[in-house]
PDB file of C-alpha atoms and ligand atoms in Angstrom:
ATOM      1  CA  UNK A   3    -107.380 224.434  79.064  1.00 60.00           C
ATOM      2  CA  UNK A   4    -109.996 227.159  78.874  1.00 72.00           C
ATOM      3  CA  UNK A   5    -109.805 230.412  80.789  1.00 84.00           C
ATOM      4  CA  UNK A   6    -112.235 233.231  81.435  1.00 93.00           C
ATOM      5  CA  UNK A   7    -111.448 236.939  81.582  1.00 97.00           C
ATOM      6  CA  UNK A   8    -112.892 238.778  84.544  1.00 98.00           C
ATOM      7  CA  UNK A   9    -112.625 242.458  85.448  1.00 98.00           C
ATOM      8  CA  UNK A  10    -112.632 243.205  89.171  1.00 98.00           C
ATOM      9  CA  UNK A  11    -113.858 246.723  89.839  1.00 98.00           C
ATOM     10  CA  UNK A  12    -112.534 247.491  93.305  1.00 98.00           C
ATOM     11  CA  UNK A  13    -114.514 250.425  94.687  1.00 98.00           C
ATOM     12  CA  UNK A  14    -113.404 250.073  98.328  1.00 98.00           C
ATOM     13  CA  UNK A  15    -114.900 248.580 101.490  1.00 98.00           C
ATOM     14  CA  UNK A  16    -113.422 246.410 104.202  1.00 98.00           C
ATOM     15  CA  UNK A  17    -112.381 243.577 101.878  1.00 98.00           C
ATOM     16  CA  UNK A  18    -109.166 245.275 100.724  1.00 97.00           C
ATOM     17  CA  UNK A  19    -108.372 247.286 103.852  1.00 97.00           C
ATOM     18  CA  UNK A  20    -105.135 247.065 105.766  1.00 96.00           C
ATOM     19  CA  UNK A  21    -104.840 246.855 109.546  1.00 93.00           C
ATOM     20  CA  UNK A  22    -103.395 250.050 111.011  1.00 93.00           C
ATOM     21  CA  UNK A  23    -102.948 251.375 114.559  1.00 93.00           C
ATOM     22  CA  UNK A  24    -106.268 253.145 114.175  1.00 92.00           C
ATOM     23  CA  UNK A  25    -108.196 250.178 112.791  1.00 93.00           C
ATOM     24  CA  UNK A  26    -108.859 249.146 109.188  1.00 95.00           C
ATOM     25  CA  UNK A  27    -107.989 251.665 106.495  1.00 95.00           C
ATOM     26  CA  UNK A  28    -108.022 251.575 102.693  1.00 95.00           C
ATOM     27  CA  UNK A  29    -104.550 251.369 101.128  1.00 96.00           C
ATOM     28  CA  UNK A  30    -103.630 251.844  97.474  1.00 97.00           C
ATOM     29  CA  UNK A  31    -102.446 248.646  95.755  1.00 97.00           C
ATOM     30  CA  UNK A  32    -102.813 246.548  98.905  1.00 97.00           C
ATOM     31  CA  UNK A  33    -105.584 244.276  97.589  1.00 97.00           C
ATOM     32  CA  UNK A  34    -103.549 243.399  94.500  1.00 97.00           C
ATOM     33  CA  UNK A  35    -100.480 242.716  96.657  1.00 97.00           C
ATOM     34  CA  UNK A  36    -102.539 240.414  98.891  1.00 97.00           C
ATOM     35  CA  UNK A  37    -104.039 238.509  95.961  1.00 97.00           C
ATOM     36  CA  UNK A  38    -100.627 238.010  94.357  1.00 96.00           C
ATOM     37  CA  UNK A  39     -99.328 236.515  97.596  1.00 96.00           C
ATOM     38  CA  UNK A  40    -102.065 233.835  97.804  1.00 97.00           C
ATOM     39  CA  UNK A  41    -101.742 230.720  95.619  1.00 96.00           C
ATOM     40  CA  UNK A  42    -105.540 230.348  95.260  1.00 96.00           C
ATOM     41  CA  UNK A  43    -105.634 233.698  93.455  1.00 97.00           C
ATOM     42  CA  UNK A  44    -102.376 233.587  91.558  1.00 96.00           C
ATOM     43  CA  UNK A  45    -100.548 230.694  89.908  1.00 95.00           C
ATOM     44  CA  UNK A  46     -96.884 231.701  90.028  1.00 93.00           C
ATOM     45  CA  UNK A  47     -96.203 229.744  86.798  1.00 94.00           C
ATOM     46  CA  UNK A  48     -98.669 231.904  84.869  1.00 94.00           C
ATOM     47  CA  UNK A  49     -98.997 235.585  83.988  1.00 93.00           C
ATOM     48  CA  UNK A  50     -99.938 237.835  86.927  1.00 93.00           C
ATOM     49  CA  UNK A  51    -103.452 237.418  88.306  1.00 95.00           C
ATOM     50  CA  UNK A  52    -104.247 234.039  86.769  1.00 96.00           C
ATOM     51  CA  UNK A  53    -105.843 231.501  89.098  1.00 96.00           C
ATOM     52  CA  UNK A  54    -104.878 227.826  89.202  1.00 95.00           C
ATOM     53  CA  UNK A  55    -107.396 225.599  87.368  1.00 93.00           C
ATOM     54  CA  UNK A  56    -110.656 225.003  89.248  1.00 89.00           C
ATOM     55  CA  UNK A  57    -112.184 221.547  89.822  1.00 85.00           C
ATOM     56  CA  UNK A  58    -113.974 222.091  86.520  1.00 83.00           C
ATOM     57  CA  UNK A  59    -110.643 222.767  84.819  1.00 87.00           C
ATOM     58  CA  UNK A  60    -111.081 226.511  84.297  1.00 90.00           C
ATOM     59  CA  UNK A  61    -108.511 229.180  84.970  1.00 95.00           C
ATOM     60  CA  UNK A  62    -109.599 232.752  85.496  1.00 96.00           C
ATOM     61  CA  UNK A  63    -107.495 235.609  84.201  1.00 97.00           C
ATOM     62  CA  UNK A  64    -108.508 238.742  86.006  1.00 97.00           C
ATOM     63  CA  UNK A  65    -107.554 242.368  86.145  1.00 98.00           C
ATOM     64  CA  UNK A  66    -108.203 244.871  88.886  1.00 98.00           C
ATOM     65  CA  UNK A  67    -109.526 248.363  88.304  1.00 98.00           C
ATOM     66  CA  UNK A  68    -108.945 250.094  91.615  1.00 98.00           C
ATOM     67  CA  UNK A  69    -110.838 253.284  92.454  1.00 98.00           C
ATOM     68  CA  UNK A  70    -108.896 256.318  93.596  1.00 98.00           C
ATOM     69  CA  UNK A  71    -109.784 257.184  96.268  1.00 97.00           C
ATOM     70  CA  UNK A  72    -111.074 253.879  97.592  1.00 98.00           C
ATOM     71  CA  UNK A  73    -114.566 254.445  98.954  1.00 97.00           C
ATOM     72  CA  UNK A  74    -116.290 253.564 102.189  1.00 96.00           C
ATOM     73  CA  UNK A  75    -119.699 252.534 100.935  1.00 97.00           C
ATOM     74  CA  UNK A  76    -121.473 254.514 103.647  1.00 96.00           C
ATOM     75  CA  UNK A  77    -120.176 257.641 101.872  1.00 96.00           C
ATOM     76  CA  UNK A  78    -121.166 256.530  98.370  1.00 97.00           C
ATOM     77  CA  UNK A  79    -123.732 258.440  96.361  1.00 97.00           C
ATOM     78  CA  UNK A  80    -125.858 257.821  93.284  1.00 97.00           C
ATOM     79  CA  UNK A  81    -123.071 259.250  91.124  1.00 98.00           C
ATOM     80  CA  UNK A  82    -120.776 256.436  92.328  1.00 98.00           C
ATOM     81  CA  UNK A  83    -123.304 253.838  91.130  1.00 98.00           C
ATOM     82  CA  UNK A  84    -123.354 255.582  87.753  1.00 98.00           C
ATOM     83  CA  UNK A  85    -119.536 255.444  87.645  1.00 98.00           C
ATOM     84  CA  UNK A  86    -119.566 251.682  88.295  1.00 98.00           C
ATOM     85  CA  UNK A  87    -122.146 251.170  85.535  1.00 98.00           C
ATOM     86  CA  UNK A  88    -120.076 253.305  83.138  1.00 98.00           C
ATOM     87  CA  UNK A  89    -116.923 251.320  83.927  1.00 98.00           C
ATOM     88  CA  UNK A  90    -118.762 248.089  83.126  1.00 98.00           C
ATOM     89  CA  UNK A  91    -120.034 249.633  79.891  1.00 98.00           C
ATOM     90  CA  UNK A  92    -116.558 250.878  78.917  1.00 98.00           C
ATOM     91  CA  UNK A  93    -114.998 247.421  79.378  1.00 98.00           C
ATOM     92  CA  UNK A  94    -118.032 245.340  78.411  1.00 98.00           C
ATOM     93  CA  UNK A  95    -116.532 243.791  75.296  1.00 98.00           C
ATOM     94  CA  UNK A  96    -113.125 243.078  76.836  1.00 97.00           C
ATOM     95  CA  UNK A  97    -114.237 240.670  79.592  1.00 98.00           C
ATOM     96  CA  UNK A  98    -116.526 237.672  80.044  1.00 97.00           C
ATOM     97  CA  UNK A  99    -117.717 238.729  83.493  1.00 98.00           C
ATOM     98  CA  UNK A 100    -117.422 241.481  86.097  1.00 98.00           C
ATOM     99  CA  UNK A 101    -116.945 241.461  89.852  1.00 98.00           C
ATOM    100  CA  UNK A 102    -117.585 244.623  91.840  1.00 98.00           C
ATOM    101  CA  UNK A 103    -115.858 244.783  95.242  1.00 98.00           C
ATOM    102  CA  UNK A 104    -117.913 247.052  97.462  1.00 98.00           C
ATOM    103  CA  UNK A 105    -118.380 247.880 101.145  1.00 98.00           C
ATOM    104  CA  UNK A 106    -121.205 245.967 102.759  1.00 98.00           C
ATOM    105  CA  UNK A 107    -123.041 248.926 104.311  1.00 97.00           C
ATOM    106  CA  UNK A 108    -124.744 250.032 101.091  1.00 98.00           C
ATOM    107  CA  UNK A 109    -123.945 247.006  98.928  1.00 98.00           C
ATOM    108  CA  UNK A 110    -127.562 245.897  98.619  1.00 98.00           C
ATOM    109  CA  UNK A 111    -128.650 249.349  97.383  1.00 98.00           C
ATOM    110  CA  UNK A 112    -125.791 249.620  94.877  1.00 98.00           C
ATOM    111  CA  UNK A 113    -126.492 246.128  93.552  1.00 98.00           C
ATOM    112  CA  UNK A 114    -130.197 246.866  93.125  1.00 98.00           C
ATOM    113  CA  UNK A 115    -129.430 250.161  91.363  1.00 98.00           C
ATOM    114  CA  UNK A 116    -126.952 248.477  89.007  1.00 98.00           C
ATOM    115  CA  UNK A 117    -129.506 245.791  88.154  1.00 98.00           C
ATOM    116  CA  UNK A 118    -131.872 248.456  86.827  1.00 97.00           C
ATOM    117  CA  UNK A 119    -129.144 250.481  85.079  1.00 97.00           C
ATOM    118  CA  UNK A 120    -127.540 247.628  83.138  1.00 97.00           C
ATOM    119  CA  UNK A 121    -130.296 246.962  80.622  1.00 93.00           C
ATOM    120  CA  UNK A 122    -129.943 243.956  78.254  1.00 95.00           C
ATOM    121  CA  UNK A 123    -127.039 242.579  80.238  1.00 97.00           C
ATOM    122  CA  UNK A 124    -125.638 239.382  78.718  1.00 97.00           C
ATOM    123  CA  UNK A 125    -122.744 238.770  81.129  1.00 98.00           C
ATOM    124  CA  UNK A 126    -122.541 238.172  84.892  1.00 98.00           C
ATOM    125  CA  UNK A 127    -121.971 241.121  87.210  1.00 98.00           C
ATOM    126  CA  UNK A 128    -121.311 239.905  90.755  1.00 98.00           C
ATOM    127  CA  UNK A 129    -121.054 242.332  93.647  1.00 98.00           C
ATOM    128  CA  UNK A 130    -119.267 241.157  96.785  1.00 98.00           C
ATOM    129  CA  UNK A 131    -117.219 242.330  99.750  1.00 98.00           C
ATOM    130  CA  UNK A 132    -116.558 241.073 103.253  1.00 98.00           C
ATOM    131  CA  UNK A 133    -116.895 241.714 106.959  1.00 98.00           C
ATOM    132  CA  UNK A 134    -113.167 241.146 107.604  1.00 98.00           C
ATOM    133  CA  UNK A 135    -110.370 242.070 105.182  1.00 97.00           C
ATOM    134  CA  UNK A 136    -108.303 239.688 103.049  1.00 96.00           C
ATOM    135  CA  UNK A 137    -105.233 240.502 105.122  1.00 93.00           C
ATOM    136  CA  UNK A 138    -106.736 239.185 108.392  1.00 95.00           C
ATOM    137  CA  UNK A 139    -105.754 235.633 109.372  1.00 95.00           C
ATOM    138  CA  UNK A 140    -109.387 234.704 110.004  1.00 97.00           C
ATOM    139  CA  UNK A 141    -111.652 236.308 107.444  1.00 97.00           C
ATOM    140  CA  UNK A 142    -114.600 235.880 105.104  1.00 98.00           C
ATOM    141  CA  UNK A 143    -112.908 237.778 102.282  1.00 98.00           C
ATOM    142  CA  UNK A 144    -111.029 234.835 100.752  1.00 98.00           C
ATOM    143  CA  UNK A 145    -114.164 232.692 100.575  1.00 98.00           C
ATOM    144  CA  UNK A 146    -116.291 235.500  99.146  1.00 98.00           C
ATOM    145  CA  UNK A 147    -113.668 236.411  96.533  1.00 98.00           C
ATOM    146  CA  UNK A 148    -113.075 232.790  95.506  1.00 97.00           C
ATOM    147  CA  UNK A 149    -116.808 232.068  95.292  1.00 97.00           C
ATOM    148  CA  UNK A 150    -117.452 235.188  93.210  1.00 98.00           C
ATOM    149  CA  UNK A 151    -114.545 234.334  90.895  1.00 97.00           C
ATOM    150  CA  UNK A 152    -115.692 230.719  90.516  1.00 95.00           C
ATOM    151  CA  UNK A 153    -119.233 231.796  89.641  1.00 96.00           C
ATOM    152  CA  UNK A 154    -118.168 234.624  87.336  1.00 95.00           C
ATOM    153  CA  UNK A 155    -115.605 232.440  85.628  1.00 91.00           C
ATOM    154  CA  UNK A 156    -117.705 229.331  85.138  1.00 92.00           C
ATOM    155  CA  UNK A 157    -121.384 230.110  84.677  1.00 95.00           C
ATOM    156  CA  UNK A 158    -123.274 232.349  82.360  1.00 94.00           C
ATOM    157  CA  UNK A 159    -125.691 233.987  84.798  1.00 97.00           C
ATOM    158  CA  UNK A 160    -126.343 237.205  82.882  1.00 97.00           C
ATOM    159  CA  UNK A 161    -127.628 239.471  85.621  1.00 97.00           C
ATOM    160  CA  UNK A 162    -126.478 241.657  88.468  1.00 98.00           C
ATOM    161  CA  UNK A 163    -126.072 239.461  91.554  1.00 98.00           C
ATOM    162  CA  UNK A 164    -124.742 239.773  95.083  1.00 98.00           C
ATOM    163  CA  UNK A 165    -122.532 236.983  96.401  1.00 98.00           C
ATOM    164  CA  UNK A 166    -121.953 236.573 100.111  1.00 98.00           C
ATOM    165  CA  UNK A 167    -121.289 233.656 102.433  1.00 98.00           C
ATOM    166  CA  UNK A 168    -121.760 230.874  99.847  1.00 98.00           C
ATOM    167  CA  UNK A 169    -124.933 232.277  98.329  1.00 98.00           C
ATOM    168  CA  UNK A 170    -125.525 234.076  95.067  1.00 98.00           C
ATOM    169  CA  UNK A 171    -128.556 236.331  95.331  1.00 98.00           C
ATOM    170  CA  UNK A 172    -130.543 238.171  92.682  1.00 98.00           C
ATOM    171  CA  UNK A 173    -129.217 241.714  92.975  1.00 97.00           C
ATOM    172  CA  UNK A 174    -132.494 243.512  93.536  1.00 97.00           C
ATOM    173  CA  UNK A 175    -133.822 241.062  96.150  1.00 97.00           C
ATOM    174  CA  UNK A 176    -131.228 241.475  98.897  1.00 98.00           C
ATOM    175  CA  UNK A 177    -130.860 243.331 102.166  1.00 97.00           C
ATOM    176  CA  UNK A 178    -128.124 243.484 104.753  1.00 98.00           C
ATOM    177  CA  UNK A 179    -129.373 241.796 107.908  1.00 97.00           C
ATOM    178  CA  UNK A 180    -126.327 241.604 110.160  1.00 97.00           C
ATOM    179  CA  UNK A 181    -123.442 243.988 110.765  1.00 96.00           C
ATOM    180  CA  UNK A 182    -121.234 241.455 112.540  1.00 95.00           C
ATOM    181  CA  UNK A 183    -122.026 237.951 111.224  1.00 97.00           C
ATOM    182  CA  UNK A 184    -120.386 236.550 108.119  1.00 98.00           C
ATOM    183  CA  UNK A 185    -123.891 235.607 106.962  1.00 97.00           C
ATOM    184  CA  UNK A 186    -124.685 239.293 106.518  1.00 97.00           C
ATOM    185  CA  UNK A 187    -127.239 239.280 103.687  1.00 98.00           C
ATOM    186  CA  UNK A 188    -130.588 237.714 103.083  1.00 97.00           C
ATOM    187  CA  UNK A 189    -133.155 237.507 100.326  1.00 96.00           C
ATOM    188  CA  UNK A 190    -136.377 236.955 102.235  1.00 90.00           C
ATOM    189  CA  UNK A 191    -138.825 236.546  99.366  1.00 92.00           C
ATOM    190  CA  UNK A 192    -136.664 234.994  96.678  1.00 96.00           C
ATOM    191  CA  UNK A 193    -134.401 231.940  96.914  1.00 97.00           C
ATOM    192  CA  UNK A 194    -130.698 232.334  96.112  1.00 98.00           C
ATOM    193  CA  UNK A 195    -129.743 231.763  92.474  1.00 98.00           C
ATOM    194  CA  UNK A 196    -126.787 229.537  93.392  1.00 98.00           C
ATOM    195  CA  UNK A 197    -125.076 227.888  96.354  1.00 98.00           C
ATOM    196  CA  UNK A 198    -121.334 227.399  96.575  1.00 96.00           C
ATOM    197  CA  UNK A 199    -120.575 224.337  98.678  1.00 95.00           C
ATOM    198  CA  UNK A 200    -118.569 221.182  97.913  1.00 94.00           C
ATOM    199  CA  UNK A 201    -120.140 221.597  94.478  1.00 93.00           C
ATOM    200  CA  UNK A 202    -121.683 224.694  93.011  1.00 94.00           C
ATOM    201  CA  UNK A 203    -125.400 224.316  92.454  1.00 96.00           C
ATOM    202  CA  UNK A 204    -127.190 226.803  90.237  1.00 97.00           C
ATOM    203  CA  UNK A 205    -131.005 227.051  90.462  1.00 96.00           C
ATOM    204  CA  UNK A 206    -131.448 227.462  86.711  1.00 94.00           C
TER     205      UNK A 206
HETATM  206  N1  LIG B 321    -118.029 250.705 106.147  1.00 91.97           N
HETATM  207  C1  LIG B 321    -117.581 249.664 105.256  1.00 91.97           C
HETATM  208  C2  LIG B 321    -118.230 249.915 103.917  1.00 91.97           C
HETATM  209  O1  LIG B 321    -119.400 249.712 103.761  1.00 91.97           O
HETATM  210  C3  LIG B 321    -117.938 248.359 105.802  1.00 91.97           C
HETATM  211  C4  LIG B 321    -117.737 247.186 104.898  1.00 91.97           C
HETATM  212  O2  LIG B 321    -117.038 247.184 103.913  1.00 91.97           O
HETATM  213  O3  LIG B 321    -118.326 246.170 105.220  1.00 91.97           O
HETATM  214  O4  LIG B 321    -117.526 250.308 103.000  1.00 91.97           O
END
């Protein structure tokens, strides 16, 4: 059975936050702990951080590069975008695809910037995050993570994209349109590149 190697660059944002008395807060190692505890993200019969096979028969072996400190995207600066691009460059030959976990507040700007920085890209770079963290009972994080992993692990879409709420958008065509809905992003003048539903349909 084939498997794909994916690097998850975890910059911060709500997706990996833990619930505390004072609301959501970033916590070192918590995202990894959460992923290891969920069977969709980790097959206990396989090495750590290997997914079960998908409907198309692919497993994804992924690793997590966690930023220290974890960043709230509303505090991120241009230098943080450069750091993400450099991390992708440094690990470019070691992985088949990259997922960047990022806060939603400035995700559209970061994704657009990365799309112009990563010239001659030949592998998928998918930026995602969520409105509610993975650790919440009801959340959009699981779906966004699984969709991003399925796309990154299965299709060769060699550009910087943003995945949110079942839709894969071209990275420099997106804006955040809602701070409280799960359907938080839109691409007004350009149709999504792919839809993740019962099947995944890519608009080649
Ligand atoms: N303030 C958070 C951030 O942008 C919100 C989020 O992750 O959605 O990092």
